Tab-separated table of C-alpha atoms in Angstrom:
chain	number	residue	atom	x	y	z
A	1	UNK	CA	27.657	51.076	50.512
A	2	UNK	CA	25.961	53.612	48.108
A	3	UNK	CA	29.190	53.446	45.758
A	4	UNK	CA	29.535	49.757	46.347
A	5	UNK	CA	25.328	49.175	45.014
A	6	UNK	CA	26.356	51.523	42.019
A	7	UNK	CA	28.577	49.494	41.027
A	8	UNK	CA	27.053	46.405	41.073
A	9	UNK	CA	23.968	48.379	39.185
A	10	UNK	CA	26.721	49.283	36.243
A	11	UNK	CA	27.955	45.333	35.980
A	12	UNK	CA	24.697	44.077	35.644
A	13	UNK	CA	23.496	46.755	33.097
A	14	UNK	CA	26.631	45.544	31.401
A	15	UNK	CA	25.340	41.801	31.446
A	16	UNK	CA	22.379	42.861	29.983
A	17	UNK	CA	23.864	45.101	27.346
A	18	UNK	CA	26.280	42.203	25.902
A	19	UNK	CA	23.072	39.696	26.051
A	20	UNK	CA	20.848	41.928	24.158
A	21	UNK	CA	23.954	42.687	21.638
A	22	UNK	CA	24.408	38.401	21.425
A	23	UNK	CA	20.788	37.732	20.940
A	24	UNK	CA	20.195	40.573	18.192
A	25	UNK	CA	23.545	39.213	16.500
A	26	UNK	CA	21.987	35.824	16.310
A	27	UNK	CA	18.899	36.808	15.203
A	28	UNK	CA	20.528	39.178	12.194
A	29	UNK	CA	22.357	35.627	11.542
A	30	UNK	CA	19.275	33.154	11.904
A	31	UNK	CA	17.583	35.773	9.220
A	32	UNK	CA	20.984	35.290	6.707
A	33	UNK	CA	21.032	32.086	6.622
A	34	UNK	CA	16.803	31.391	6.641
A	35	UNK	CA	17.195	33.630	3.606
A	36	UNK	CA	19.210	31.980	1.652
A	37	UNK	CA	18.250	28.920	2.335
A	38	UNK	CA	14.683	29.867	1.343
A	39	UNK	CA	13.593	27.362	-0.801
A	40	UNK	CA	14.823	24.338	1.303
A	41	UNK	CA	12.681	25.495	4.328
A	42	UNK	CA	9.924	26.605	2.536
A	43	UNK	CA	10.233	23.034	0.399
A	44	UNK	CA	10.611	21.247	4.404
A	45	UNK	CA	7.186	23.329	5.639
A	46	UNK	CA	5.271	22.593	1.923
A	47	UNK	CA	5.006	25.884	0.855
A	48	UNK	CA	5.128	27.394	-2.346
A	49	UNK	CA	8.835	27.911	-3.125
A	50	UNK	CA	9.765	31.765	-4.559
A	51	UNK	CA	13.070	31.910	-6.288
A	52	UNK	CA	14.347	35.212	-7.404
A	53	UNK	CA	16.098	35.666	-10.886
A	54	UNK	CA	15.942	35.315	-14.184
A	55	UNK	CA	12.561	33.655	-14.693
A	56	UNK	CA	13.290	32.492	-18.395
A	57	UNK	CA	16.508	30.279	-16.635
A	58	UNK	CA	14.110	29.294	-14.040
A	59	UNK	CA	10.690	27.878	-16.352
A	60	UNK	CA	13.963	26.608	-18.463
A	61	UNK	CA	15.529	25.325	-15.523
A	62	UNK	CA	12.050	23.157	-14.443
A	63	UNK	CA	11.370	21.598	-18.016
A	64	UNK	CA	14.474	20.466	-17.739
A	65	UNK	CA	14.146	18.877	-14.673
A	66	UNK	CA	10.877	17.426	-15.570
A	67	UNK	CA	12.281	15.888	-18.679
A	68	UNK	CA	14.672	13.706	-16.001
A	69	UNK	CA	11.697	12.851	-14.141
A	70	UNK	CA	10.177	11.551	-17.405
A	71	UNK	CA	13.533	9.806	-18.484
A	72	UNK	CA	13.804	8.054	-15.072
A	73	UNK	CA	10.568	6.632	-15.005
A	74	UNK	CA	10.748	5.469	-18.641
A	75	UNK	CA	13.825	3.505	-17.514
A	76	UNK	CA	12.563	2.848	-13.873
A	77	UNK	CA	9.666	0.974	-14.487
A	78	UNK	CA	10.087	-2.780	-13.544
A	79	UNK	CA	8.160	-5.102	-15.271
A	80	UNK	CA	7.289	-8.285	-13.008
A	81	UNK	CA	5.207	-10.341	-15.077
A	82	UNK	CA	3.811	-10.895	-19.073
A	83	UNK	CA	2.159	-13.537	-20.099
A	84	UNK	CA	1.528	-12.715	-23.874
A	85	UNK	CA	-0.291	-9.642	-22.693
A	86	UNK	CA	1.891	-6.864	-23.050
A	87	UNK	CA	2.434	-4.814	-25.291
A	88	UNK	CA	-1.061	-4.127	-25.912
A	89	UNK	CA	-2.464	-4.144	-29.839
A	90	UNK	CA	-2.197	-1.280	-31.688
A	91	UNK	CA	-5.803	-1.560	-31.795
A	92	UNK	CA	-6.658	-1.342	-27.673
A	93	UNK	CA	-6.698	2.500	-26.970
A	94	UNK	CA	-9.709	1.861	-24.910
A	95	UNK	CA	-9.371	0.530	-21.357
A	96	UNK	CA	-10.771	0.215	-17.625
A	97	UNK	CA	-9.125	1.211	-14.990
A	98	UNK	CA	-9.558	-0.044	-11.591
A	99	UNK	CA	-8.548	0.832	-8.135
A	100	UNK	CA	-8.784	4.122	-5.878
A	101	UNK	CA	-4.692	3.942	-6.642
A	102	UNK	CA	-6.171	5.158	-10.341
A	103	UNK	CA	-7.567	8.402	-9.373
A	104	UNK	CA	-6.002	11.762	-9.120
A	105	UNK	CA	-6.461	11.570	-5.179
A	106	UNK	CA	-5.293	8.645	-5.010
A	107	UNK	CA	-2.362	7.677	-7.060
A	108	UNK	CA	0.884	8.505	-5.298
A	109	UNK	CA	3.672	10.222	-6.568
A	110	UNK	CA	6.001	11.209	-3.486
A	111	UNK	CA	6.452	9.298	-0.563
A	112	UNK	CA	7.678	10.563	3.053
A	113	UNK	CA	10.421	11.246	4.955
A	114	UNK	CA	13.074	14.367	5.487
A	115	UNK	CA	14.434	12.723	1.532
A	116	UNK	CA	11.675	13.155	-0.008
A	117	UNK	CA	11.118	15.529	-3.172
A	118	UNK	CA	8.552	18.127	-4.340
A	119	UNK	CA	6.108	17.917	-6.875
A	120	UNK	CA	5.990	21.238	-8.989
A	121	UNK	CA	2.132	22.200	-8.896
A	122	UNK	CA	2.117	23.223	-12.511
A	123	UNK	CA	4.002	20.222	-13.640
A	124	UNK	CA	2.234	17.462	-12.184
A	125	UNK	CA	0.533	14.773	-14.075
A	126	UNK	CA	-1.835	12.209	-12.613
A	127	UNK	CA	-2.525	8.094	-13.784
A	128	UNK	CA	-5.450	9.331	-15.776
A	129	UNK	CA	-4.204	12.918	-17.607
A	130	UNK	CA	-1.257	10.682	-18.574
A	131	UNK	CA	-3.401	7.877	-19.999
A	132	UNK	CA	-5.309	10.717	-21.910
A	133	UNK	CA	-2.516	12.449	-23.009
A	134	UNK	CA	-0.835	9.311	-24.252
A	135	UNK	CA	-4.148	8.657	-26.477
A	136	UNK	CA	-6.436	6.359	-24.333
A	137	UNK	CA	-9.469	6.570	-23.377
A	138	UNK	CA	-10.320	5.034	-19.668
A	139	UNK	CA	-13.809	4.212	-18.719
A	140	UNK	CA	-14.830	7.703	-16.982
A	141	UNK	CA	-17.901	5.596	-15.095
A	142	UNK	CA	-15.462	3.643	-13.167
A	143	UNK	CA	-13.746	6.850	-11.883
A	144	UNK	CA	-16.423	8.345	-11.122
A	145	UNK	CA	-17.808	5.469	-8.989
A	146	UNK	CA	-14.570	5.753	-6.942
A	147	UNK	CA	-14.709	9.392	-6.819
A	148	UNK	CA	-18.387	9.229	-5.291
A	149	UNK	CA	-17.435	6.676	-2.596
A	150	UNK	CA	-14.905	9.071	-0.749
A	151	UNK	CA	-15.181	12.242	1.094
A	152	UNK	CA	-14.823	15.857	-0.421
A	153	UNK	CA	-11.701	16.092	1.949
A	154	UNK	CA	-10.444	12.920	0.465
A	155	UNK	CA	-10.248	14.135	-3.613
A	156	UNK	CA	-8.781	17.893	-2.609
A	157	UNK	CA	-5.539	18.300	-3.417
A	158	UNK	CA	-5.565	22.018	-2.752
A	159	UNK	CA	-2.586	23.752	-3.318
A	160	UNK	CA	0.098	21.119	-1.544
A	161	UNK	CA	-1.202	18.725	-4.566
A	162	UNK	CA	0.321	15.865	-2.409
A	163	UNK	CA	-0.318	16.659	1.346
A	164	UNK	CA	-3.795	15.242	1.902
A	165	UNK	CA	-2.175	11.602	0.435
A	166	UNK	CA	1.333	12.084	2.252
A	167	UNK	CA	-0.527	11.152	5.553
A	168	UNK	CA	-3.082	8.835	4.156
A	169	UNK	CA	-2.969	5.750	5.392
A	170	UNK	CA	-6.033	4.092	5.035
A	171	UNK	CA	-7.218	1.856	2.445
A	172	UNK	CA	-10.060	3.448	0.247
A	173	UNK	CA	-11.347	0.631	-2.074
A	174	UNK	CA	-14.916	0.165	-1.875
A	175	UNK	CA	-17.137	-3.099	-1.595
A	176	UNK	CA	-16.713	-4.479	-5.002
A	177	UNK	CA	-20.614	-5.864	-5.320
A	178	UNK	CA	-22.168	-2.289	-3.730
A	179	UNK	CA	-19.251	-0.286	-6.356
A	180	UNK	CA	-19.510	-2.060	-9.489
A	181	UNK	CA	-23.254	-3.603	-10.205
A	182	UNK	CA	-23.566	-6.130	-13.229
A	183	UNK	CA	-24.556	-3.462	-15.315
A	184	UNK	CA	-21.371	-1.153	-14.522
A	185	UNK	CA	-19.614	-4.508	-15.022
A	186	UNK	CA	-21.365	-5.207	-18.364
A	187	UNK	CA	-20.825	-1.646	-19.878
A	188	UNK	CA	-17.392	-1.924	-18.898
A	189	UNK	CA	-17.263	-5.201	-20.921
A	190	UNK	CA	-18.487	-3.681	-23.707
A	191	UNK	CA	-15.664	-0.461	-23.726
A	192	UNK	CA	-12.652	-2.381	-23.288
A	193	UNK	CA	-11.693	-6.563	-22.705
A	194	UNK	CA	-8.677	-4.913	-20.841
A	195	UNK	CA	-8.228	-4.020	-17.117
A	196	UNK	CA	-5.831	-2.245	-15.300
A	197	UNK	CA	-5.805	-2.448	-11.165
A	198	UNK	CA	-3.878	0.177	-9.196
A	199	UNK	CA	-2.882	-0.968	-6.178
A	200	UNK	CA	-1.203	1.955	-3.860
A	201	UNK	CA	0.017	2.303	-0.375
A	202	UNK	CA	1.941	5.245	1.267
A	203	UNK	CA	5.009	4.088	2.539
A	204	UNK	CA	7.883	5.020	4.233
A	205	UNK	CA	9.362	6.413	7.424
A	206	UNK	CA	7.225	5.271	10.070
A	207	UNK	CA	4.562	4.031	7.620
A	208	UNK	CA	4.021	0.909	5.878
A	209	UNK	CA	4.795	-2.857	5.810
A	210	UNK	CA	5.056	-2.182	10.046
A	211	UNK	CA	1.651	-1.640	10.175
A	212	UNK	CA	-0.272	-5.003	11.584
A	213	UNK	CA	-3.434	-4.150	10.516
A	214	UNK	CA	-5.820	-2.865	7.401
A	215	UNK	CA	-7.399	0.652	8.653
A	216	UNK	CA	-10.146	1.444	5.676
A	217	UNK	CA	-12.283	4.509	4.463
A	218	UNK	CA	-15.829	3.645	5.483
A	219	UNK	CA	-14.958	0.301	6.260
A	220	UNK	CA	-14.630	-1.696	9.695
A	221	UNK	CA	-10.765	-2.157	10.170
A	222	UNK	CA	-9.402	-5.520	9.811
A	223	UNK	CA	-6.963	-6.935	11.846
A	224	UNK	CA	-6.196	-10.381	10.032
A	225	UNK	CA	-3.953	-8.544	7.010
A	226	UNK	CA	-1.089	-6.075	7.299
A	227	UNK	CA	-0.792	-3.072	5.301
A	228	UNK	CA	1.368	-4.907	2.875
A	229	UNK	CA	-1.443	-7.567	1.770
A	230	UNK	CA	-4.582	-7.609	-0.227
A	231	UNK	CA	-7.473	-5.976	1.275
A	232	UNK	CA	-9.968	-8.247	1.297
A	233	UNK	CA	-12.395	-5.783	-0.810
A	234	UNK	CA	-9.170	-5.727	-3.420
A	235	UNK	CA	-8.954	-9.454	-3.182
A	236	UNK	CA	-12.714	-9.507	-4.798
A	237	UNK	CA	-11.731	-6.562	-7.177
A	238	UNK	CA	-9.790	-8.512	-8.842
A	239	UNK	CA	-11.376	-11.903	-8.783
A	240	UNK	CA	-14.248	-9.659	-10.608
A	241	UNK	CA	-11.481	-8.306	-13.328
A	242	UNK	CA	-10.237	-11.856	-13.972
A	243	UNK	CA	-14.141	-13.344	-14.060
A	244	UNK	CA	-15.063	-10.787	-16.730
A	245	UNK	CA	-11.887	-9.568	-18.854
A	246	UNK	CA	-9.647	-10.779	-21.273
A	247	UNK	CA	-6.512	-9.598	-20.225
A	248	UNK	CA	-6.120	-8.029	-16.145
A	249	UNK	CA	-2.929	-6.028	-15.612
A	250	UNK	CA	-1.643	-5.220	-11.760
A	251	UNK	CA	0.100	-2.054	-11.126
A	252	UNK	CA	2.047	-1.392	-7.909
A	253	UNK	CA	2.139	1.929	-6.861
A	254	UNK	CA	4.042	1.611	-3.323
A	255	UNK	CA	7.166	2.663	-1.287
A	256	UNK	CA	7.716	-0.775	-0.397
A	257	UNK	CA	7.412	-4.079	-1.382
A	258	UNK	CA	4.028	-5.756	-1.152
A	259	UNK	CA	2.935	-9.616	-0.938
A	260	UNK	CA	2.409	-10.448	-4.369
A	261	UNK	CA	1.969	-13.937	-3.901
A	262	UNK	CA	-1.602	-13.741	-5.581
A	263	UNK	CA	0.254	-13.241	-9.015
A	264	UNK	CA	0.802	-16.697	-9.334
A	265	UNK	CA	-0.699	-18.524	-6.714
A	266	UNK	CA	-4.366	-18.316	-8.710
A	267	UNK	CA	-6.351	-16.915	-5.206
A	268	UNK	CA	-7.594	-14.155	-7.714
A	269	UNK	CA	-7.967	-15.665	-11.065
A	270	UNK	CA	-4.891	-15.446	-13.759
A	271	UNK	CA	-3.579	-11.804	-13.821
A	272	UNK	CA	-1.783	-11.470	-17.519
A	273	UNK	CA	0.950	-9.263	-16.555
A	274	UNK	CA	2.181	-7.136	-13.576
A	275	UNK	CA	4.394	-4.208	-13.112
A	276	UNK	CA	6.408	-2.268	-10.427
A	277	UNK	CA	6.207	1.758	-10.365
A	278	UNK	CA	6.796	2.940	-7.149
A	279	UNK	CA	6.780	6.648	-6.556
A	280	UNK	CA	6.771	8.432	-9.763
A	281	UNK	CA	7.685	12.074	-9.147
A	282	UNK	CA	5.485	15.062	-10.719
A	283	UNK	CA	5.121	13.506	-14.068
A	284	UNK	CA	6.678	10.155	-14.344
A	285	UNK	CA	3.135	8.601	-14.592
A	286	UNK	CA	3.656	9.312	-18.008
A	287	UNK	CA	5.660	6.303	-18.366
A	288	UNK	CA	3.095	3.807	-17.866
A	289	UNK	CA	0.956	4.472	-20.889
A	290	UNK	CA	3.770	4.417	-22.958
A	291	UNK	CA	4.835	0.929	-21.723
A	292	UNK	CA	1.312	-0.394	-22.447
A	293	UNK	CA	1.789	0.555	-25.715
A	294	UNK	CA	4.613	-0.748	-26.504
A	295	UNK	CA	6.216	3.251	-27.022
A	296	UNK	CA	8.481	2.549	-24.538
A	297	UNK	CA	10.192	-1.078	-24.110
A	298	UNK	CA	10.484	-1.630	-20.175
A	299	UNK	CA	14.014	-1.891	-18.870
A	300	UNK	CA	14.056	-1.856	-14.821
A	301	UNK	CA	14.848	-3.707	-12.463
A	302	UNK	CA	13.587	-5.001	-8.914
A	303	UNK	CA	16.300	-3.046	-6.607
A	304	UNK	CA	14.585	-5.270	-3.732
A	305	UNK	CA	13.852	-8.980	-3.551
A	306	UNK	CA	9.626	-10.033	-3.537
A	307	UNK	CA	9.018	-13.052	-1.724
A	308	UNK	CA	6.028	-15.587	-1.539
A	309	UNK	CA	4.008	-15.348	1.300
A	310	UNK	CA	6.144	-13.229	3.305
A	311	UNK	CA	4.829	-13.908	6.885
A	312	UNK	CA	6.401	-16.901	6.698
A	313	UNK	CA	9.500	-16.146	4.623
A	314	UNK	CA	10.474	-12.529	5.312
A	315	UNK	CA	13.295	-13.017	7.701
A	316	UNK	CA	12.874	-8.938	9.160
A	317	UNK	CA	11.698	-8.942	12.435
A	318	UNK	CA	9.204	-6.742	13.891
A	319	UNK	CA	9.027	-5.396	17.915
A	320	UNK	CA	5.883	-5.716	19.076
A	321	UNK	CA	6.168	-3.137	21.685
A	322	UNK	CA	7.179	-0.166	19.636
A	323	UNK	CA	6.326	-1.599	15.948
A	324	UNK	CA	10.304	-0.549	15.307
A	325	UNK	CA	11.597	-3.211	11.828
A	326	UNK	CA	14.629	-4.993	13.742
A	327	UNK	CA	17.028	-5.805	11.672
A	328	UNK	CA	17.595	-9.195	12.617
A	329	UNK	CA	19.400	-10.326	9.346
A	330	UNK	CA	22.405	-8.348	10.391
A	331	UNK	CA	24.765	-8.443	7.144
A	332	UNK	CA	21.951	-10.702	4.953
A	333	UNK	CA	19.724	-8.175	4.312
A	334	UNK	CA	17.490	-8.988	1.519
A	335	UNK	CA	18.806	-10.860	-1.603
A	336	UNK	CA	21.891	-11.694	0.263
A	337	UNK	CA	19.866	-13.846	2.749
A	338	UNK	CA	18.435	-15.503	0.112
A	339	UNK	CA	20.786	-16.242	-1.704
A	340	UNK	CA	23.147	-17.842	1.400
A	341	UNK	CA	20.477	-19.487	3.214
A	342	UNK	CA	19.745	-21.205	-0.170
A	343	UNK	CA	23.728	-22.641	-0.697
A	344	UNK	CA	23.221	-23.414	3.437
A	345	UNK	CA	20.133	-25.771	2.299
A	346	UNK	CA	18.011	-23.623	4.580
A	347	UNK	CA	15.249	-23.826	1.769
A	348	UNK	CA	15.504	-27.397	1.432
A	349	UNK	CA	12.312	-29.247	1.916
A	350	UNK	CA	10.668	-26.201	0.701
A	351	UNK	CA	7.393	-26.742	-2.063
A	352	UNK	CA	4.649	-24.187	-3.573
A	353	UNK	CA	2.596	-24.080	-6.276
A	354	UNK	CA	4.449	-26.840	-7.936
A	355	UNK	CA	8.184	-25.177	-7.197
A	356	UNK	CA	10.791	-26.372	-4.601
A	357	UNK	CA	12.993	-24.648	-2.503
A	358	UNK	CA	14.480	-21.425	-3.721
A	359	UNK	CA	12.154	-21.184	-6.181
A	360	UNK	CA	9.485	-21.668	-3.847
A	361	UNK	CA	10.413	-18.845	-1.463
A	362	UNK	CA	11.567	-16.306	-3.688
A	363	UNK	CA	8.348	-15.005	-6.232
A	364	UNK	CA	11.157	-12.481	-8.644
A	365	UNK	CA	14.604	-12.136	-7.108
A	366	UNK	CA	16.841	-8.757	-6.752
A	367	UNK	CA	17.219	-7.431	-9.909
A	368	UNK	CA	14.838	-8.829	-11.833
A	369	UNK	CA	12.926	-7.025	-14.288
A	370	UNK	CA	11.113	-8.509	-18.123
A	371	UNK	CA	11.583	-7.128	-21.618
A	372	UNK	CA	9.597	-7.004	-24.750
A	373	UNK	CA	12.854	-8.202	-26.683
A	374	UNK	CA	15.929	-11.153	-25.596
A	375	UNK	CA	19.427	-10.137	-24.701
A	376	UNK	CA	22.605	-12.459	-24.513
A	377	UNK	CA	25.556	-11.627	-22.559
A	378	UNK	CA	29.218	-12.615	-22.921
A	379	UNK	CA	32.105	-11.333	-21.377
A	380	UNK	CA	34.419	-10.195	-23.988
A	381	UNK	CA	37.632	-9.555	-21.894
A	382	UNK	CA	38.228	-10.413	-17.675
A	383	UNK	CA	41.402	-7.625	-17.931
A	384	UNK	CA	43.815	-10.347	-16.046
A	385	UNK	CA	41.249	-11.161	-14.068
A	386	UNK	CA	41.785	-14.978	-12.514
A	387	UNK	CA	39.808	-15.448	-9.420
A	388	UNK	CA	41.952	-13.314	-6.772
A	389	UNK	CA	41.936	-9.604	-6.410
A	390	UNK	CA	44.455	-7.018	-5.797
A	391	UNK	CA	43.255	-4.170	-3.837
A	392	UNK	CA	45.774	-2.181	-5.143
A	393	UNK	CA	44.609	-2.761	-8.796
A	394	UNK	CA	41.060	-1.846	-10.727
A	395	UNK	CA	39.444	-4.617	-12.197
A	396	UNK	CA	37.430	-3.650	-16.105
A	397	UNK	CA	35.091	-6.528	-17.117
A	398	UNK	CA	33.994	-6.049	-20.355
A	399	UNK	CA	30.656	-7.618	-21.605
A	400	UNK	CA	29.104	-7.924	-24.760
A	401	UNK	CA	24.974	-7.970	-24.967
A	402	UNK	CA	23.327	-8.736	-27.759
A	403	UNK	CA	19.713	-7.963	-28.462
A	404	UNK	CA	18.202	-11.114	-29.719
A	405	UNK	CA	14.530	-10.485	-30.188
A	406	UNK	CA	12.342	-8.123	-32.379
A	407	UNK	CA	12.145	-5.047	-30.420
A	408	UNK	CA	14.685	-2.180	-30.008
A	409	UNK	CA	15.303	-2.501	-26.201
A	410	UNK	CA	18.192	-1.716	-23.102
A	411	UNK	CA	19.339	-4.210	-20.742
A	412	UNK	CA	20.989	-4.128	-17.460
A	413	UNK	CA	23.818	-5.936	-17.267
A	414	UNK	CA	24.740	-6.930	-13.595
A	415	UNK	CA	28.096	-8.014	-11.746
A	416	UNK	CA	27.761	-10.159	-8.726
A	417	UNK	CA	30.627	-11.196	-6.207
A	418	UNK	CA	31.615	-14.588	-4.081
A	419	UNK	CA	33.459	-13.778	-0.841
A	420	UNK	CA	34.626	-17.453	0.449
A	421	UNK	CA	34.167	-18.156	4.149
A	422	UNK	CA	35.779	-20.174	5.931
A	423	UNK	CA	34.252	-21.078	9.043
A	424	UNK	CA	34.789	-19.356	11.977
A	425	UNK	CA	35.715	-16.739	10.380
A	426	UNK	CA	34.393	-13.018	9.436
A	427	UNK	CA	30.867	-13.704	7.709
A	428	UNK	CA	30.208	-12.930	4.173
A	429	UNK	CA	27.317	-13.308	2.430
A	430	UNK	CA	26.704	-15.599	-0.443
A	431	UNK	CA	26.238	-12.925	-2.864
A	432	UNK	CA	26.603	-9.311	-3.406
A	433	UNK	CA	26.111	-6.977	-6.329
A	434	UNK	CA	29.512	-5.592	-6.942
A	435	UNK	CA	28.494	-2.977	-9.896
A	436	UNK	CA	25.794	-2.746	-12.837
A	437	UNK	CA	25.044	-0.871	-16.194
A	438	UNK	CA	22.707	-0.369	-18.605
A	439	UNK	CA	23.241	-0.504	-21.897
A	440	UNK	CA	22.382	2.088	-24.870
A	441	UNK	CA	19.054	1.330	-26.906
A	442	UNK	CA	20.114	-1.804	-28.598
């Protein structure tokens, strides 16, 4: 018996010798691999991100990377709307700028998600440093009345520079009469005749156009608009900009698209030109200035479709119970819903401010996007093309585009494709983007 427990002593000491051996091995591996893969987790947790080498390739390494972020958002920008208003004189380098979307806490340059990207501390340039760096001056009195109105906790960006907005989900304009008295609003006459409104909302996984109601910074929470709409204290914002300035620009800072039915629908007065900016990285702000200007000529385009009055058009489901976005479109999502359900007369019968059915349902369709110049396309050679395709063969279209207006400007040129359907049979959509490219400066 004695020999017999000995042995049974010895096995098991065994056991634990080959655990101990397997969990030291995977530790000596877990710290390997957490090495170097450094800058990943750190970049996951928001911490500051060390890379070792040669520091002159690394600063070398981040201008360059910023100059892409500039470049990008240069090209990225998507103007919605101009009605004679843009580019601005040469004259107007003064101008007010409205919306808690203008301040340095509040205008959004990443959005969330396991995708997103990094803004590098050193790098980063807010609405207003770009404005001032551009050569504008915005009315400081404004910002500071925005500033006031919000917590301490609100404006710190501490070191993350975009973690306190990453989670922010509340809407932080103010009362427009208590913000802006008729004096603030006649001084602000007085430095500029043009307005700028930021509108922003943090979008993205699990946050966003899902949300049913309005939750707001000091404010009772309202439960008749989603997240996606007007607040009502923007609503009056900008029924105050139109009331008292010549020309009232709208600038979308979101992660998804918003209700912009109020562009055209005259609920807020007659805003004189609109654009789309989305996220714009560590210093793609820079952009916007420029396209005020005139410096830059905008040249993107919508990769999304903006509908009127969405509540009753958007064809996205949501579930009530879990506030999941069902995809009830199944193959139609977007663009290509709109564009079959208009050839299936689904939009017939369809009227709004003086527009019928397609027209009256979509506000600015996939890819659209203005220019400060004209453009003409024709398609210089089809390469055999006749109306069938091979799959065995590649198909070159080539197109010509002509710049026909006064500015020096890029277009998009974009190729769509008709699947027939015969019914019955496999569904196809009515429409679908097939390839695109933009030209050089032209």
């Amino acid at each position: 018996m004695a020999e017999k427990r000995k042995m049974l002593l010895s096995v098991r000491q065994i056991v634990y010798i080959v655990i101990a051996v397997l969990v030291m091995a995977i530790m000596i591996t877990a710290d390997c691999l957490a090495s170097a893969n450094a800058p990943i987790i750190s970049g996951f947790f928001g911490t500051d991100v060390q890379i070792d080498g040669d520091k002159n390739k690394v600063d070398a390494a981040a201008e360059n990377g910023d100059e892409v972020v500039r470049k990008i958002a240069n090209e990225g920008v998507a103007l919605l709307k101009n009605d004679n208003v843009l580019p601005l004189p040469a004259t107007t380098r003064k101008i007010n700028i409205f919306g808690w979307g203008a301040t340095d806490a509040g205008f959004l340059l990443i959005g969330n998600g396991s995708g997103r990207s990094y803004v590098h501390k050193d790098m980063r340039v807010g609405l207003l440093a770009a404005f001032k760096a551009d050569g504008f001056e915005y009315n400081e009195e404004i910002i500071k009345i925005y500033e006031d109105w919000c917590t301490t906790e609100d404006k710190d960006w501490g070191e993350g520079a975009d973690w306190v907005n990453r989670y922010n989900t509340k809407i932080k304009e103010p009362v427009t009469s208590s913000a802006f008295s008729d004096a603030v609003v006649e001084r602000a006459k007085q430095f500029s005749d043009t307005a700028m409104v930021v509108i922003s909302r943090y979008s993205g996984e699990y946050i966003g156009r899902i949300q049913s109601t309005q939750k707001k910074h000091g404010l009772s929470e309202d439960k008749t608009r989603n997240f996606s709409e007007l607040s009502t204290e923007e609503e009056s914002l900008l029924k105050m900009c139109t009331s008292n300035f010549k020309n009232v620009i709208v600038v979308f800072n979101t992660g998804s698209m918003f209700d912009m039915t109020f562009l055209d629908d005259g609920s807020v007065g007659a805003i004189g030109a609109a654009m789309n900016v989305g996220y714009m990285g560590q210093s793609g702000a820079t952009a916007i200035p420029k396209i005020l200007s005139g410096e830059v000529n905008p040249s993107g385009k919508l990769a999304d479709i903006v509908l009127y009055n969405p509540r009753e058009n958007e064809i996205t489901r949501v579930n009530g119970e879990s506030n999941d976005i069902v995809y009830a479109e199944d193959i139609y999502y977007g663009y290509k819903f709109c564009e079959t359900a208009d050839v299936e007369h689904y939009y017939d019968g369809k009227s709004f401010i003086g527009k019928t059915g397609y027209d009256a349902v979509v506000q600015y369709p996939f890819g659209h996007g203005l220019s400060y110049t004209s453009f003409e396309w024709s398609v210089v050679d089809w390469n055999g093309f006749t109306g069938g395709f091979d799959p065995n063969k590649t198909y070159e279209i080539k197109v010509k585009v002509t710049n026909t207006g006064n500015e020096p400007g890029k277009e998009v040129v974009q190729l769509y494709g008709h699947a027939p359907y015969k019914a019955g049979g496999i569904e196809k959509a009515e429409r679908v983007l097939l390839d695109f490219a933009k030209t050089p400066l032209l």
